[in-house]
mmCIF file of C-alpha atoms in Angstrom:
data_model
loop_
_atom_site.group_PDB
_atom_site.id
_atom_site.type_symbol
_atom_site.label_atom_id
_atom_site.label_comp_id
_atom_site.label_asym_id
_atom_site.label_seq_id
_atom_site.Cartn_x
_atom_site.Cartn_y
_atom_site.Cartn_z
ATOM 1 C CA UNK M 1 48.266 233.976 -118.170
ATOM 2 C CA UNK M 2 50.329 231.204 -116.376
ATOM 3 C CA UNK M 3 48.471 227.959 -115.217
ATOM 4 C CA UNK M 4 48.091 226.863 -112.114
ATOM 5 C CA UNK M 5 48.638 223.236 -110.593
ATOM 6 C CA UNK M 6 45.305 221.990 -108.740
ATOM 7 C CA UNK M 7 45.728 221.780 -104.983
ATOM 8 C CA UNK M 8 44.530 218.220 -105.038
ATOM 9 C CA UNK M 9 47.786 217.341 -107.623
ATOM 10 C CA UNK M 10 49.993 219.255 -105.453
ATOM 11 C CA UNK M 11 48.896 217.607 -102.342
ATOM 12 C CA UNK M 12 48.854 214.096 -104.551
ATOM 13 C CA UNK M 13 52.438 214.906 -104.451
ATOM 14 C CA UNK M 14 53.682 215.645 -101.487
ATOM 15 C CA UNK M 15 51.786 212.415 -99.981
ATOM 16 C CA UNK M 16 53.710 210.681 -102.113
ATOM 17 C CA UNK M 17 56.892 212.028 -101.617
ATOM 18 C CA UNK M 18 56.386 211.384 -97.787
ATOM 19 C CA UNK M 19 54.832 207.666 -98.710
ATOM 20 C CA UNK M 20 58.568 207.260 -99.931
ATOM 21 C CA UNK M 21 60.632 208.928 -97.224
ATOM 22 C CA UNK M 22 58.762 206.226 -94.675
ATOM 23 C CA UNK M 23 59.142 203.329 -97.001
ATOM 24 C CA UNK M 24 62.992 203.872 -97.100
ATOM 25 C CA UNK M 25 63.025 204.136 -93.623
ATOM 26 C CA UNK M 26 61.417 200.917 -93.007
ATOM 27 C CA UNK M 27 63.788 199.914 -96.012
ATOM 28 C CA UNK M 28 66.862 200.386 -93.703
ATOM 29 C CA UNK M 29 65.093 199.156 -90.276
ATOM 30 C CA UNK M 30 64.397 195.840 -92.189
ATOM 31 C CA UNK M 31 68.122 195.659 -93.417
ATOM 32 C CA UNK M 32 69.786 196.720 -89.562
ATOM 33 C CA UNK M 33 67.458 194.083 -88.595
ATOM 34 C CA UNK M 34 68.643 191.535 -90.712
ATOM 35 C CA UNK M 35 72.482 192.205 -90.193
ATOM 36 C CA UNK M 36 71.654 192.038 -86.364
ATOM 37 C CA UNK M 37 70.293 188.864 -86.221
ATOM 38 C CA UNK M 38 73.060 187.340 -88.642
ATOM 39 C CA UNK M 39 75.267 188.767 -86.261
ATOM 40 C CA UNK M 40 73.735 187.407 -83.502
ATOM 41 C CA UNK M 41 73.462 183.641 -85.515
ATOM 42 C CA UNK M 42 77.388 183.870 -86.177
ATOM 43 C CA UNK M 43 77.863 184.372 -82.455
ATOM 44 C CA UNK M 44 76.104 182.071 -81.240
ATOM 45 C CA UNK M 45 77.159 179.300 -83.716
ATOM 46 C CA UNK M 46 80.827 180.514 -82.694
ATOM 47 C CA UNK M 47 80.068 180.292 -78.798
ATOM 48 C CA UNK M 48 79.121 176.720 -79.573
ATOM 49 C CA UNK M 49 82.006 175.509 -81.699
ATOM 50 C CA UNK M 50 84.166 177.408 -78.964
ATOM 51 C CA UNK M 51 82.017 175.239 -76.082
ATOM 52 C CA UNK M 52 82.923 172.117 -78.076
ATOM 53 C CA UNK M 53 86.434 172.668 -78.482
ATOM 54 C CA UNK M 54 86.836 173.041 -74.965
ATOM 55 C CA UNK M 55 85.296 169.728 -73.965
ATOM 56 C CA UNK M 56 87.482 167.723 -76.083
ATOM 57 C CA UNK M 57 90.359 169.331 -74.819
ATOM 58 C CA UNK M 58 88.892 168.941 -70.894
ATOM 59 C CA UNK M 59 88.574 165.335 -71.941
ATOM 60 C CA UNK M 60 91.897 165.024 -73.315
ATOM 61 C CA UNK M 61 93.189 166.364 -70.159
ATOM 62 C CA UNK M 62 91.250 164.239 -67.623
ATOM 63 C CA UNK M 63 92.524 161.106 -70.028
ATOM 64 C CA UNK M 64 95.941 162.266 -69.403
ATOM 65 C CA UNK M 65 95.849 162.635 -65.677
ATOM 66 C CA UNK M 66 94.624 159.268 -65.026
ATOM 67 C CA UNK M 67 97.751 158.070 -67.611
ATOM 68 C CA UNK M 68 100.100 159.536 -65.286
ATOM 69 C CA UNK M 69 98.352 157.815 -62.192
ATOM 70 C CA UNK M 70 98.970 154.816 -63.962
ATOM 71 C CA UNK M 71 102.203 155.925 -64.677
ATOM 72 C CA UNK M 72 103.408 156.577 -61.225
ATOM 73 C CA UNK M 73 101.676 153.122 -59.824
ATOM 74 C CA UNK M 74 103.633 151.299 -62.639
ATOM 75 C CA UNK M 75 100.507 150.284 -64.412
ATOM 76 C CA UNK M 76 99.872 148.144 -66.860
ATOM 77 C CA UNK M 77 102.264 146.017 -65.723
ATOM 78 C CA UNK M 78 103.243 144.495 -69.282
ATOM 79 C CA UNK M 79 104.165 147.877 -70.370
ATOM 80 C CA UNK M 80 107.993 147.519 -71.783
ATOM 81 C CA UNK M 81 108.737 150.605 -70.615
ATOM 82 C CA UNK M 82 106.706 151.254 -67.398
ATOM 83 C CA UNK M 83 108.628 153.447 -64.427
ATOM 84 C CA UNK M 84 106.803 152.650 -61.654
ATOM 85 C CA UNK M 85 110.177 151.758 -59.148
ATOM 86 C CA UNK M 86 110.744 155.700 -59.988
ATOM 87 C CA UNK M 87 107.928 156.625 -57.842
ATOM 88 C CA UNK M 88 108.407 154.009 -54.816
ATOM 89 C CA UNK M 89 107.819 156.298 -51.785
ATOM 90 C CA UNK M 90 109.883 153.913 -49.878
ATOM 91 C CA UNK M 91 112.580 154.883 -51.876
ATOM 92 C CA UNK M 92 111.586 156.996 -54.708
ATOM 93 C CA UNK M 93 114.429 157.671 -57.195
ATOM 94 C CA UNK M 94 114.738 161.514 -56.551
ATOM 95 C CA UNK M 95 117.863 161.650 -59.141
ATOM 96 C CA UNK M 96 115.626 161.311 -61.698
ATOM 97 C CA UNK M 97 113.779 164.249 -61.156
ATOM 98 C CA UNK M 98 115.364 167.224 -62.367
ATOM 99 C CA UNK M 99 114.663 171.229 -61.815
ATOM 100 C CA UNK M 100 113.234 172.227 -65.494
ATOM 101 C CA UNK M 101 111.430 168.706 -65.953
ATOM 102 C CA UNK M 102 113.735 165.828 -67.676
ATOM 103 C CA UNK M 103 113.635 164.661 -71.388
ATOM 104 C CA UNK M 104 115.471 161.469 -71.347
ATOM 105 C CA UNK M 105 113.822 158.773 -72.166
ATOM 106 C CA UNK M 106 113.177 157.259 -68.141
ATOM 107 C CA UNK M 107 112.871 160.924 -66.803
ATOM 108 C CA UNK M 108 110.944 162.224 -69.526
ATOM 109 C CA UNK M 109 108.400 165.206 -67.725
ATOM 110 C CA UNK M 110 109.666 164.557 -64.311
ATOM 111 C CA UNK M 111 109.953 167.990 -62.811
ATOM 112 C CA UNK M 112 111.114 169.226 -59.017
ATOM 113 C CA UNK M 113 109.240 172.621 -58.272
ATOM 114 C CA UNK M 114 110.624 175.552 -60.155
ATOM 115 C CA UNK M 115 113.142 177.754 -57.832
ATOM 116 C CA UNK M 116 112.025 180.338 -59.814
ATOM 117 C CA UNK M 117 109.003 182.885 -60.183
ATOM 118 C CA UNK M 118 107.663 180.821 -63.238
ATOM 119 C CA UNK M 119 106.079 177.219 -62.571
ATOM 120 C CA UNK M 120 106.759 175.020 -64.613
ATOM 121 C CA UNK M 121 103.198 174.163 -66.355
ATOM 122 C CA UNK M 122 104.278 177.316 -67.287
ATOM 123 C CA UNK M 123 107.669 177.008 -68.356
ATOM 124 C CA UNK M 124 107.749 173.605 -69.892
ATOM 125 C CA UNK M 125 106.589 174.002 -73.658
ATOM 126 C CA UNK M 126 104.050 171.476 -73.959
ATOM 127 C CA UNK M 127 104.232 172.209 -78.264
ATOM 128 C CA UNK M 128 107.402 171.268 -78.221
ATOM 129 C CA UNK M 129 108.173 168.527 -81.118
ATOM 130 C CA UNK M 130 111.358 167.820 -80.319
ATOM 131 C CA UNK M 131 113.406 166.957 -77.333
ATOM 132 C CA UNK M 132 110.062 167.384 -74.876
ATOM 133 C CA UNK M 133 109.845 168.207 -71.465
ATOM 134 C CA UNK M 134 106.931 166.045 -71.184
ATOM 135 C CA UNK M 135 104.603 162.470 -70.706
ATOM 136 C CA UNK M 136 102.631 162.227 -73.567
ATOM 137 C CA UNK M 137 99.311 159.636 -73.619
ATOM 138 C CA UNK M 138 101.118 156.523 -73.012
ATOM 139 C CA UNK M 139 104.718 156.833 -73.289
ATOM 140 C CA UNK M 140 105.202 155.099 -70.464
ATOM 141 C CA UNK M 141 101.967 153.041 -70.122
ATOM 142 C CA UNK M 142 101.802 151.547 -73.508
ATOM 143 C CA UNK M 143 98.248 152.938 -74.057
ATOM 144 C CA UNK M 144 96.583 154.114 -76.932
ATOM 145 C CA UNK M 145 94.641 157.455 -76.348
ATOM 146 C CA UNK M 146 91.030 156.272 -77.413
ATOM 147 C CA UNK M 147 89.923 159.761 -79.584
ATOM 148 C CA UNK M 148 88.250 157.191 -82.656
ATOM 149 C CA UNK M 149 89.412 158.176 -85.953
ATOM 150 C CA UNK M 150 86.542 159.900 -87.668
ATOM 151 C CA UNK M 151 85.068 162.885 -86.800
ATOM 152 C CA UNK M 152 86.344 166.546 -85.145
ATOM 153 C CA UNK M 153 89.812 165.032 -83.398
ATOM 154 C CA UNK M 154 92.187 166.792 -80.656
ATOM 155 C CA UNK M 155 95.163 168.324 -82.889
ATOM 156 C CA UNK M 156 97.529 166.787 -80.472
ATOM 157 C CA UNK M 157 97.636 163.575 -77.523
ATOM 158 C CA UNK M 158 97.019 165.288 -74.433
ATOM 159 C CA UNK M 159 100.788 165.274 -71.887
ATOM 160 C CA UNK M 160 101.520 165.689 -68.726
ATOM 161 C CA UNK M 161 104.437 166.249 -66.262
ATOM 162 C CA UNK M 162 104.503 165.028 -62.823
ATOM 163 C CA UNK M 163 106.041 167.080 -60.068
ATOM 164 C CA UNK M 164 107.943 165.670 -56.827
ATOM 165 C CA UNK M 165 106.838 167.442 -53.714
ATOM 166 C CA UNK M 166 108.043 167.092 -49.880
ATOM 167 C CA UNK M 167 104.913 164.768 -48.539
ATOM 168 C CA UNK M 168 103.750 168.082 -46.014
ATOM 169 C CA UNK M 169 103.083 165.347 -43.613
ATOM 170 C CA UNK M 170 107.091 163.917 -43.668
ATOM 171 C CA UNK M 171 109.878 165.542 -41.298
ATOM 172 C CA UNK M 172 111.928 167.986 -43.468
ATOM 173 C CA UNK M 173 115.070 167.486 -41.659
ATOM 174 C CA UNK M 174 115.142 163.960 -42.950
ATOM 175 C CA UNK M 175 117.495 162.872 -45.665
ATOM 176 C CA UNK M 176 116.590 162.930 -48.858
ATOM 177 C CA UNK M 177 116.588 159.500 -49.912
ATOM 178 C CA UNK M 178 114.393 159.154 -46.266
ATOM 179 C CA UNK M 179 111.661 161.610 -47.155
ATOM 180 C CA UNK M 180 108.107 160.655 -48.054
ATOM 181 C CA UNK M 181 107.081 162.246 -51.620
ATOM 182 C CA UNK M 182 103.682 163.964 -53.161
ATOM 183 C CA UNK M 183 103.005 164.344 -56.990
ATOM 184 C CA UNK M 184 101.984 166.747 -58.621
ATOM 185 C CA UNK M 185 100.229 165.807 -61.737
ATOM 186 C CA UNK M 186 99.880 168.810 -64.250
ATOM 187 C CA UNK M 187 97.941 167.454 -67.492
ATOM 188 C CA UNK M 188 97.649 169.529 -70.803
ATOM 189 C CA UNK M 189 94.414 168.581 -73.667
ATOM 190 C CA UNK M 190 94.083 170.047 -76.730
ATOM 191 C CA UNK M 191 91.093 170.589 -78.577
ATOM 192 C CA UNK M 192 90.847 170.718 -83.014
ATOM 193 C CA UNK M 193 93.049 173.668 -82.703
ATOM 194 C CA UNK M 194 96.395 173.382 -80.674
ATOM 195 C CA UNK M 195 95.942 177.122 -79.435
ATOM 196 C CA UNK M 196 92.781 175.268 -77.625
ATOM 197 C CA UNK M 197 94.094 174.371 -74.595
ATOM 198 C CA UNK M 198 92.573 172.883 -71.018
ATOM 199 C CA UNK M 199 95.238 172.668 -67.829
ATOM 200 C CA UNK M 200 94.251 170.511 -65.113
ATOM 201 C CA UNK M 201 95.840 169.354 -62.017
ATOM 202 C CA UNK M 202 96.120 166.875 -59.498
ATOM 203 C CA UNK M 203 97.905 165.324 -55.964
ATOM 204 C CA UNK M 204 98.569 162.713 -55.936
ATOM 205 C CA UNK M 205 99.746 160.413 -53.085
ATOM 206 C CA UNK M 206 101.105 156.913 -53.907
#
């Protein structure tokens, strides 16, 4: 005669067998949890770095607007190689301003408006090492672009190009040496990576 299992054994059993089904469910809860909220941690440690990045770059940029202010007003005046006389709006030295922006040394980043469908903050290649199409911080000012020298640093000086623009305000049937001029001031900052970039620009009216 075969023996039988006592209910209370068999019922010992199957509690326990449920005891472990829930246990590994709140097993893999626990563990989705965790990978969530490292997630989550990454992100927002990522968000911040990327919120960082961005203000060194937008203060790069602001630095290099008011450079090419300075720039354009001639400023400091014991800068050896200031250009002010360029951008006297009595008579402004429109020769030096060339369609694709200028690289020589006096007309470096001086730009007339594109003819074309592409600006030319977009066109000008503001990575470019050699032979630029831009200003960079002080070039023409003699100043030294104040980022300290510890710490997270741009990866580049922030540039700029300057634009000459028909003064709205000025009769366009006027010669060209007679014609009051705008500026348009388009500065590039970089942030700890070059692919970090902030555009800003400016009018400017001398």
């Amino acid at each position: 005669m075969q023996a039988q299992t006592p209910p209370q054994l068999v019922a010992k059993h199957h509690n326990q067998g449920i005891s472990l089904i829930v246990v590994l469910i709140i097993l893999v809860i626990v563990s989705l949890l965790g990978v969530a909220s490292i997630q989550i941690s990454r992100m927002s440690t990522q968000s911040a770095r990327n919120e960082r990045d961005t203000q060194i770059a937008w203060q790069a940029a602001e630095a290099a607007l008011l450079d090419a202010e300075l720039d354009i007003l001639g400023m400091p005046s014991s800068s050896s190689t200031a250009r002010g006389g360029i951008f006297n709006n009595k008579d402004t030295d429109v020769q030096q301003f060339v369609e694709g922006c200028g690289s020589g040394s006096k007309n470096k980043g001086l730009c007339r408006p594109a003819t074309g469908t592409t600006p030319n903050w977009l066109s000008v290649d503001f990575l470019a090492a050699s032979n630029p199409k831009y200003a960079e911080f002080g070039d023409f000012t003699s100043r030294s672009f104040q980022s300290g020298t510890s710490g997270i640093q741009p990866a580049h000086p922030p540039r700029y190009i300057i634009e000459l623009i028909d003064d709205p305000n000025t009769e366009r049937t006027k010669a060209v040496q007679s014609r009051k001029y705008i500026y348009r001031i388009t500065a590039v900052g970089f942030g700890p990576n070059e692919k970090t970039q902030v555009v800003l620009q400016s009018i400017y009216r001398n």
